[in-house]
């Protein structure tokens, strides 16, 4: 039975009373704005909640959790709405929507930012960059800070300063009992451990506090290499190059199709290409030196690398990832990259299901790998690489083909992979979530879930069922 069929009917008077108790608003089927409010970034997701509670603050979130529990309504939680599995919305049930809660405050002296639970990466970067400060966040400014941080949070500063979750100092959380708890190294440290990688399992975070670092002008951008032979050689070159990177340098190799943009010579439009995208957050001269081998290799057909503002880098991908396209993301942590694996990726891209499809190869390590395996809930820190096959398309009649392609690449990577990244899971089932953790971490998370959410109130997520 679907969640919609299981959802109990809530009387109109009860809903009206709940609505009147909020500072925010409630949207129901039939209301103007219902379809916009239930839409998420991935167009594959088409779910119809019974109620959407647009919260204006922590009091509304507490009221919404208590209302949902009293009326046996399944709860979905929305931050930025970017989750590919569509966890921000449900069929039937209630969406507790934090997207109106986007305020960010910066204390430049303490180098701390406090962001509400619905803030986007762009909201945080905008406020912190006013003081020449930043923390690691993801690569598209519309992504939600909440989902990104709770699942880990890869970003351009990760090798120098760690993941987004590694920069979390404290969080305010509405837990399953409808009460507010503070999580930090001093208060509820077990909860604080679980929030840093355990996803949305332990409650609704209404506020995050992040450690900030001095970052303003960086050296970054993208280099493009073309031609099948060059691409195959380029991936091998990238493997060796990235393993020797200093911490200041974070890089991604991306196999994709060159778009018809004016900064790309017309002869490459529509061709399979290799991009190496980078951010060096240290000294500019050292950065130039780091990029020298990348410029000498090939040479690249397009070179868009140089000094730029951090904001420029953080919004560079925004137009590449518009809402309203169809997606099926998979990922695989890799201890090593064999020639055969690299060639398989190229072969698969030659058979790509759509021109928007791409494969990313993230180099991890640096500060990410130096955090102890049991210090946070984030898994697979020892893997130097993460590969994401990302089928992306627009026509629903291509769904089957594109999903089959994503599954095929994931299956080919699986024998060499230690697991997958929680935030790149296209499906939400507990077996998929389990692959994001080492066995000991998963057991600890399941026990923590039993403590903070014994009846699995927060189950519409990358779920970790409670195990006492
Ligand atoms: P939502 O869909 O709103 O929420 C996802 C889930 O997070 C919810 O179901 C809930 O379980 C939980 N959640 C949301 N808000 C809260 C809250 N306030 N309290 C508790 N739980 C909450 N990941 C990276 O690591 N690095 C990247 O660079 C990166 N880039 C991306 C770019 C794009 C275009 C997209 C679509 C995704 C990207 N991701 C990246 C993946 C991203 O981290 C996940 O999709 C993440 O879930 C997005 O968070 P959100 O708040 O936008 O999601």
XYZ file of C-alpha atoms and ligand atoms in Angstrom:
521
model
C 0.000 0.000 0.000
C 1.316 3.471 -0.886
C 1.758 6.230 1.713
C -1.192 8.021 0.057
C -3.533 5.081 0.612
C -2.323 4.735 4.201
C -2.739 8.431 5.043
C -5.585 8.907 7.478
C -8.149 11.544 6.579
C -7.756 14.666 8.681
C -10.892 16.743 9.184
C -11.105 20.236 7.705
C -11.626 21.796 11.129
C -8.462 20.096 12.431
C -6.465 21.385 9.463
C -7.912 24.886 9.882
C -6.928 24.864 13.561
C -3.407 23.716 12.695
C -3.110 26.323 9.960
C -4.211 29.088 12.325
C -1.559 28.008 14.852
C 1.304 28.659 12.375
C 3.041 31.909 11.454
C 3.623 30.244 8.066
C 0.959 28.910 5.721
C -0.553 25.584 4.713
C -1.130 24.450 1.126
C -3.522 21.625 0.225
C -4.570 19.918 -3.020
C -6.714 22.323 -5.006
C -5.036 25.452 -3.583
C -3.364 27.859 -5.987
C 0.338 27.151 -5.738
C -0.094 23.491 -4.728
C 1.633 22.175 -7.857
C 4.544 24.600 -7.491
C 4.880 23.761 -3.797
C 5.015 19.996 -4.408
C 7.490 20.201 -7.315
C 11.097 19.230 -6.596
C 14.261 19.585 -8.653
C 14.076 16.121 -10.262
C 11.197 16.068 -12.745
C 10.920 12.259 -12.354
C 9.236 12.902 -8.983
C 5.490 13.558 -9.073
C 4.002 13.124 -5.608
C 0.868 14.578 -4.058
C 1.056 15.338 -0.339
C -2.140 15.841 1.653
C -0.709 18.984 3.270
C 2.332 21.210 2.896
C 3.231 23.249 5.987
C 5.412 26.199 4.956
C 7.193 26.943 8.221
C 8.353 30.415 9.204
C 10.444 29.330 12.190
C 11.223 26.683 14.778
C 7.834 27.084 16.486
C 6.083 26.159 13.233
C 8.326 23.120 12.777
C 7.540 21.931 16.312
C 3.813 22.481 15.713
C 3.981 20.603 12.400
C 5.750 17.581 13.921
C 3.260 17.455 16.789
C 0.311 17.836 14.394
C 1.650 15.086 12.120
C 2.159 12.724 15.038
C -1.262 13.386 16.553
C -2.889 12.687 13.211
C -0.659 9.780 12.141
C 0.530 11.637 9.057
C 3.751 10.457 7.389
C 6.305 13.300 7.343
C 8.526 14.431 4.478
C 10.990 17.248 5.171
C 11.942 19.846 2.579
C 15.102 21.940 2.675
C 16.292 22.993 -0.790
C 14.235 20.333 -2.641
C 17.306 19.071 -4.540
C 17.310 15.481 -3.358
C 17.358 13.314 -6.492
C 15.282 10.562 -4.853
C 12.596 13.181 -4.185
C 12.688 12.762 -0.420
C 11.405 16.314 0.092
C 7.899 15.330 -0.998
C 5.529 12.421 -0.335
C 2.269 10.908 -1.540
C -0.340 11.656 1.100
C 1.139 12.746 4.406
C 2.569 16.145 5.276
C 5.543 18.005 3.852
C 7.239 20.069 6.529
C 8.698 22.740 4.282
C 11.587 24.788 5.645
C 12.221 26.672 2.413
C 10.817 29.949 3.846
C 13.488 29.692 6.606
C 16.571 30.970 4.776
C 18.111 33.550 7.111
C 21.896 33.478 7.585
C 23.879 35.416 10.202
C 27.648 35.721 10.246
C 29.877 36.479 13.212
C 33.052 37.548 11.404
C 35.099 37.813 14.591
C 34.372 34.230 15.639
C 34.280 33.090 11.989
C 30.956 31.379 12.497
C 27.819 31.385 10.317
C 24.375 30.416 11.529
C 21.986 29.323 8.777
C 18.309 28.427 9.090
C 17.253 24.938 8.010
C 15.867 26.000 4.612
C 18.856 28.108 3.505
C 20.436 27.396 0.147
C 24.168 27.307 -0.506
C 23.807 30.665 -2.284
C 22.220 32.187 0.838
C 25.197 31.155 2.969
C 27.854 32.123 0.412
C 26.220 35.527 -0.081
C 26.435 36.398 3.608
C 29.827 34.870 4.363
C 31.536 36.314 1.283
C 30.683 39.823 2.488
C 33.415 39.153 5.083
C 35.804 37.237 2.803
C 34.824 34.019 4.551
C 33.425 30.681 3.368
C 32.822 27.120 4.424
C 32.704 23.991 2.291
C 29.328 23.695 0.551
C 28.292 22.088 -2.733
C 28.699 23.270 -6.292
C 25.257 24.572 -7.298
C 23.959 27.572 -5.392
C 20.274 26.507 -5.279
C 21.015 23.252 -3.389
C 19.782 23.143 0.208
C 22.335 23.440 3.000
C 20.296 20.988 5.107
C 20.209 17.896 2.915
C 23.732 18.560 1.658
C 25.295 18.904 5.128
C 23.374 16.076 6.806
C 24.499 13.664 4.072
C 28.143 14.888 4.123
C 28.559 17.740 1.665
C 31.253 17.611 -1.019
C 32.479 20.976 -2.265
C 35.350 22.951 -3.725
C 37.032 23.548 -0.353
C 36.770 19.949 0.873
C 40.392 18.874 0.552
C 41.620 21.898 2.510
C 38.809 22.336 5.055
C 36.874 19.048 5.018
C 33.276 18.355 4.045
C 30.322 20.595 4.909
C 29.521 18.244 7.825
C 33.112 18.511 9.063
C 32.593 22.259 9.466
C 29.374 21.886 11.426
C 29.829 23.184 14.979
C 26.280 22.865 16.267
C 22.681 22.329 15.172
C 19.219 22.926 16.625
C 17.041 19.915 15.936
C 13.320 19.240 16.368
C 13.346 15.553 17.232
C 10.609 12.949 16.811
C 9.045 13.825 20.181
C 8.369 17.328 18.851
C 10.946 18.970 21.111
C 13.993 21.066 20.318
C 17.431 19.599 21.069
C 20.822 21.224 20.665
C 23.562 19.063 19.142
C 27.255 19.943 19.440
C 30.461 18.459 20.814
C 29.247 19.441 24.304
C 25.472 18.929 24.097
C 23.975 15.644 22.886
C 27.294 14.647 21.282
C 25.816 11.357 20.041
C 23.193 13.244 18.064
C 25.875 15.620 16.782
C 27.858 12.598 15.562
C 24.806 11.204 13.731
C 23.866 14.482 12.065
C 27.257 14.602 10.349
C 26.519 12.041 7.635
C 23.390 10.275 8.895
C 21.006 12.265 6.668
C 17.573 13.408 7.851
C 17.038 10.420 10.148
C 17.314 12.095 13.536
C 15.046 15.099 13.305
C 14.449 18.396 11.553
C 17.344 20.804 11.781
C 16.074 24.353 12.149
C 19.506 25.958 12.406
C 23.098 25.018 11.508
C 26.278 26.655 12.805
C 29.329 26.428 10.563
C 33.005 27.171 11.031
C 34.262 29.663 8.402
C 37.615 30.138 6.706
C 39.221 33.047 4.860
C 38.380 32.491 1.162
C 37.647 35.177 -1.425
C 39.596 35.046 -4.698
C 40.369 31.522 -5.744
C 42.160 30.076 -8.767
C 39.803 27.814 -10.624
C 37.650 26.940 -13.600
C 37.692 24.209 -16.210
C 39.946 22.760 -18.919
C 38.484 20.753 -21.779
C 40.178 17.913 -23.657
C 38.701 16.442 -26.841
C 39.124 13.361 -29.030
C 38.581 9.793 -27.833
C 42.261 8.897 -27.573
C 43.043 12.107 -25.717
C 40.129 11.500 -23.341
C 41.310 7.981 -22.500
C 44.854 9.259 -21.910
C 43.473 12.258 -20.029
C 41.682 10.087 -17.483
C 44.881 8.152 -16.780
C 46.767 11.426 -16.491
C 44.105 12.801 -14.116
C 44.371 9.715 -11.882
C 48.090 10.306 -11.321
C 47.827 14.106 -11.206
C 45.044 14.171 -8.628
C 46.751 11.731 -6.273
C 49.679 14.186 -6.030
C 47.483 17.271 -5.448
C 48.149 19.572 -2.478
C 45.239 20.063 -0.036
C 44.497 23.520 -1.442
C 43.508 21.920 -4.737
C 40.165 20.155 -5.218
C 39.456 18.697 -8.665
C 36.806 16.802 -10.595
C 37.195 15.040 -13.937
C 33.975 15.045 -15.922
C 33.049 13.101 -19.044
C 30.274 14.905 -20.875
C 29.094 16.317 -24.172
C 30.402 19.751 -25.186
C 27.446 22.151 -25.271
C 27.017 24.660 -28.125
C 28.471 27.542 -26.112
C 30.521 30.308 -27.643
C 33.518 29.633 -25.377
C 33.856 26.184 -27.025
C 35.090 26.023 -30.652
C 32.185 24.904 -32.885
C 34.054 21.784 -34.073
C 33.668 20.291 -30.572
C 29.971 21.020 -30.095
C 28.081 17.781 -29.450
C 31.343 15.812 -29.043
C 32.257 13.647 -26.067
C 34.843 15.620 -24.072
C 36.762 15.426 -20.813
C 36.644 18.400 -18.453
C 39.016 18.822 -15.540
C 37.445 21.307 -13.159
C 39.408 22.739 -10.263
C 39.546 25.092 -7.334
C 42.788 26.118 -5.649
C 42.045 28.097 -2.492
C 45.655 28.967 -1.605
C 48.404 31.226 -2.864
C 47.837 32.313 -6.504
C 51.415 31.640 -7.646
C 51.321 28.146 -6.175
C 47.962 27.662 -7.871
C 49.372 28.635 -11.299
C 52.168 26.149 -10.717
C 49.658 23.422 -9.841
C 47.742 24.015 -13.063
C 50.900 23.886 -15.230
C 50.809 20.081 -15.835
C 47.114 20.278 -16.749
C 47.908 22.942 -19.327
C 50.926 21.050 -20.638
C 48.942 17.834 -21.058
C 47.057 17.745 -24.311
C 47.079 20.756 -24.633
C 43.478 21.445 -23.633
C 41.093 22.531 -26.397
C 39.495 25.039 -24.002
C 41.146 26.710 -21.014
C 38.801 28.613 -18.700
C 41.092 28.508 -15.668
C 42.304 31.573 -13.803
C 41.730 33.763 -10.754
C 38.048 34.327 -10.003
C 35.865 35.252 -7.087
C 34.705 32.365 -4.945
C 31.089 33.362 -5.726
C 31.809 33.042 -9.438
C 32.970 29.466 -8.905
C 30.040 28.657 -6.613
C 27.507 29.732 -9.253
C 29.440 28.483 -12.306
C 27.277 25.336 -12.604
C 23.908 26.924 -11.790
C 22.654 27.119 -15.368
C 23.947 23.609 -16.159
C 21.611 22.103 -13.538
C 18.184 23.698 -14.001
C 15.156 22.265 -12.235
C 12.678 20.366 -14.411
C 14.971 17.800 -16.049
C 14.859 14.070 -15.353
C 17.632 12.412 -13.350
C 18.762 9.073 -12.018
C 22.015 9.443 -10.057
C 24.257 6.640 -8.848
C 27.693 6.748 -7.225
C 30.577 4.474 -6.304
C 33.487 5.061 -3.919
C 36.635 3.608 -5.465
C 39.827 2.593 -3.649
C 41.636 2.562 -7.001
C 40.977 3.335 -10.634
C 42.185 0.661 -13.023
C 42.737 1.358 -16.723
C 39.843 -1.025 -17.384
C 37.489 1.027 -15.171
C 38.492 4.278 -16.868
C 38.006 2.744 -20.320
C 34.624 1.369 -19.251
C 33.505 4.908 -18.333
C 34.487 6.196 -21.778
C 32.796 3.233 -23.493
C 29.615 3.895 -21.510
C 29.661 7.582 -22.381
C 29.924 6.649 -26.067
C 26.665 4.680 -25.517
C 25.102 7.504 -23.436
C 21.305 7.613 -23.262
C 21.110 11.401 -23.795
C 23.295 14.379 -24.613
C 22.825 15.807 -21.082
C 24.267 12.687 -19.453
C 27.656 12.907 -17.769
C 29.980 11.026 -15.427
C 31.860 12.821 -12.643
C 34.990 11.530 -11.025
C 35.687 13.308 -7.722
C 39.081 13.139 -6.078
C 38.537 12.925 -2.316
C 41.402 12.623 0.216
C 43.077 15.614 1.863
C 41.185 16.879 4.907
C 38.236 14.556 4.119
C 40.412 11.469 4.522
C 42.137 12.696 7.688
C 38.963 12.734 9.812
C 38.718 9.471 11.732
C 36.258 6.856 10.438
C 34.360 6.945 13.761
C 34.549 10.727 14.360
C 31.431 11.423 12.281
C 28.750 9.256 10.681
C 29.983 10.020 7.146
C 31.224 6.794 5.526
C 33.999 5.678 3.217
C 36.435 8.473 4.028
C 39.352 6.305 3.020
C 38.258 6.040 -0.640
C 40.355 8.378 -2.786
C 37.778 8.573 -5.594
C 34.025 8.815 -6.012
C 32.466 8.178 -9.429
C 28.953 9.423 -10.241
C 27.222 8.270 -13.411
C 24.534 10.930 -13.958
C 21.973 10.126 -16.648
C 20.023 13.336 -17.304
C 17.271 13.699 -19.896
C 14.050 15.583 -20.596
C 11.686 13.242 -22.462
C 9.717 10.856 -20.189
C 9.713 8.234 -22.942
C 13.474 7.931 -22.370
C 13.026 7.042 -18.672
C 13.541 3.308 -19.032
C 16.602 3.607 -21.259
C 18.289 6.273 -19.135
C 17.658 4.482 -15.840
C 18.907 1.197 -17.351
C 22.101 2.959 -18.459
C 22.674 4.383 -14.943
C 22.094 0.959 -13.408
C 24.434 -0.631 -15.930
C 27.329 1.714 -15.121
C 26.689 1.302 -11.383
C 26.685 -2.502 -11.783
C 29.986 -2.395 -13.673
C 31.555 -0.287 -10.903
C 30.084 -2.295 -8.011
C 32.703 -5.095 -7.821
C 35.449 -2.461 -7.370
C 33.527 -0.103 -5.091
C 33.331 0.139 -1.302
C 29.903 1.862 -1.274
C 27.901 4.866 -2.397
C 27.438 8.485 -1.340
C 24.146 9.027 0.516
C 23.423 12.346 -1.194
C 23.727 10.836 -4.669
C 21.322 7.927 -4.126
C 18.512 7.959 -6.696
C 16.343 5.623 -4.667
C 15.329 5.574 -1.030
C 15.352 2.154 0.487
C 17.194 1.099 3.613
C 19.414 -1.321 1.675
C 20.625 1.538 -0.539
C 21.279 3.763 2.511
C 23.298 0.972 4.135
C 25.845 1.093 1.291
C 26.825 4.612 2.385
C 28.398 3.378 5.628
C 30.902 0.918 6.959
C 29.204 -1.859 8.977
C 30.212 -0.449 12.389
C 28.968 3.045 11.533
C 25.680 1.661 10.258
C 25.114 -0.308 13.477
C 25.841 2.804 15.542
C 23.441 4.874 13.396
C 20.669 2.274 13.791
C 21.133 2.331 17.580
C 21.106 6.143 17.601
C 17.922 6.095 15.556
C 16.378 3.815 18.194
C 17.269 6.423 20.839
C 16.062 9.565 19.042
C 13.336 8.184 16.753
C 12.344 4.711 18.035
C 9.148 4.498 15.945
C 10.792 5.821 12.761
C 8.689 8.971 12.526
C 11.278 10.338 10.079
C 11.285 7.471 7.584
C 10.700 9.292 4.267
C 14.414 9.832 3.699
C 17.480 7.681 3.093
C 16.230 5.661 5.975
C 18.146 3.885 8.699
C 15.535 1.829 10.570
C 15.926 1.895 14.383
C 17.632 -1.086 15.961
C 17.875 -1.025 19.751
P 15.750 18.223 -0.006
O 15.263 17.459 -1.187
O 14.996 19.424 0.410
O 15.873 17.301 1.243
C 16.471 16.053 1.135
C 16.386 15.310 2.417
O 17.226 15.953 3.355
C 15.016 15.293 3.073
O 14.257 14.232 2.682
C 15.361 15.164 4.521
O 15.630 13.805 4.795
C 16.610 15.941 4.616
N 16.357 17.324 5.042
C 16.140 18.409 4.283
N 16.038 19.488 5.048
C 16.183 19.067 6.317
C 16.225 19.713 7.570
N 16.109 21.026 7.686
N 16.410 18.952 8.674
C 16.554 17.625 8.579
N 16.535 16.960 7.419
C 16.370 17.685 6.313
N 25.922 17.087 -2.958
C 27.168 17.356 -2.555
O 27.630 16.804 -1.567
N 27.959 18.248 -3.232
C 27.517 18.898 -4.331
O 28.240 19.683 -4.926
C 26.199 18.630 -4.783
N 25.714 19.257 -5.857
C 24.418 19.037 -6.229
C 23.911 19.724 -7.321
C 22.615 19.531 -7.711
C 22.069 20.274 -8.891
C 21.799 18.611 -7.000
C 20.400 18.362 -7.429
C 22.289 17.929 -5.918
C 23.607 18.131 -5.521
N 24.146 17.439 -4.443
C 25.415 17.708 -4.040
C 23.353 16.438 -3.722
C 22.667 17.110 -2.537
O 23.568 17.144 -1.464
C 21.439 16.311 -2.117
O 20.541 16.270 -3.187
C 20.761 16.909 -0.888
O 19.790 16.004 -0.421
C 20.112 18.228 -1.208
O 19.632 18.836 -0.055
P 18.284 19.689 -0.093
O 18.096 20.292 1.242
O 18.298 20.571 -1.284
O 17.271 18.498 -0.348
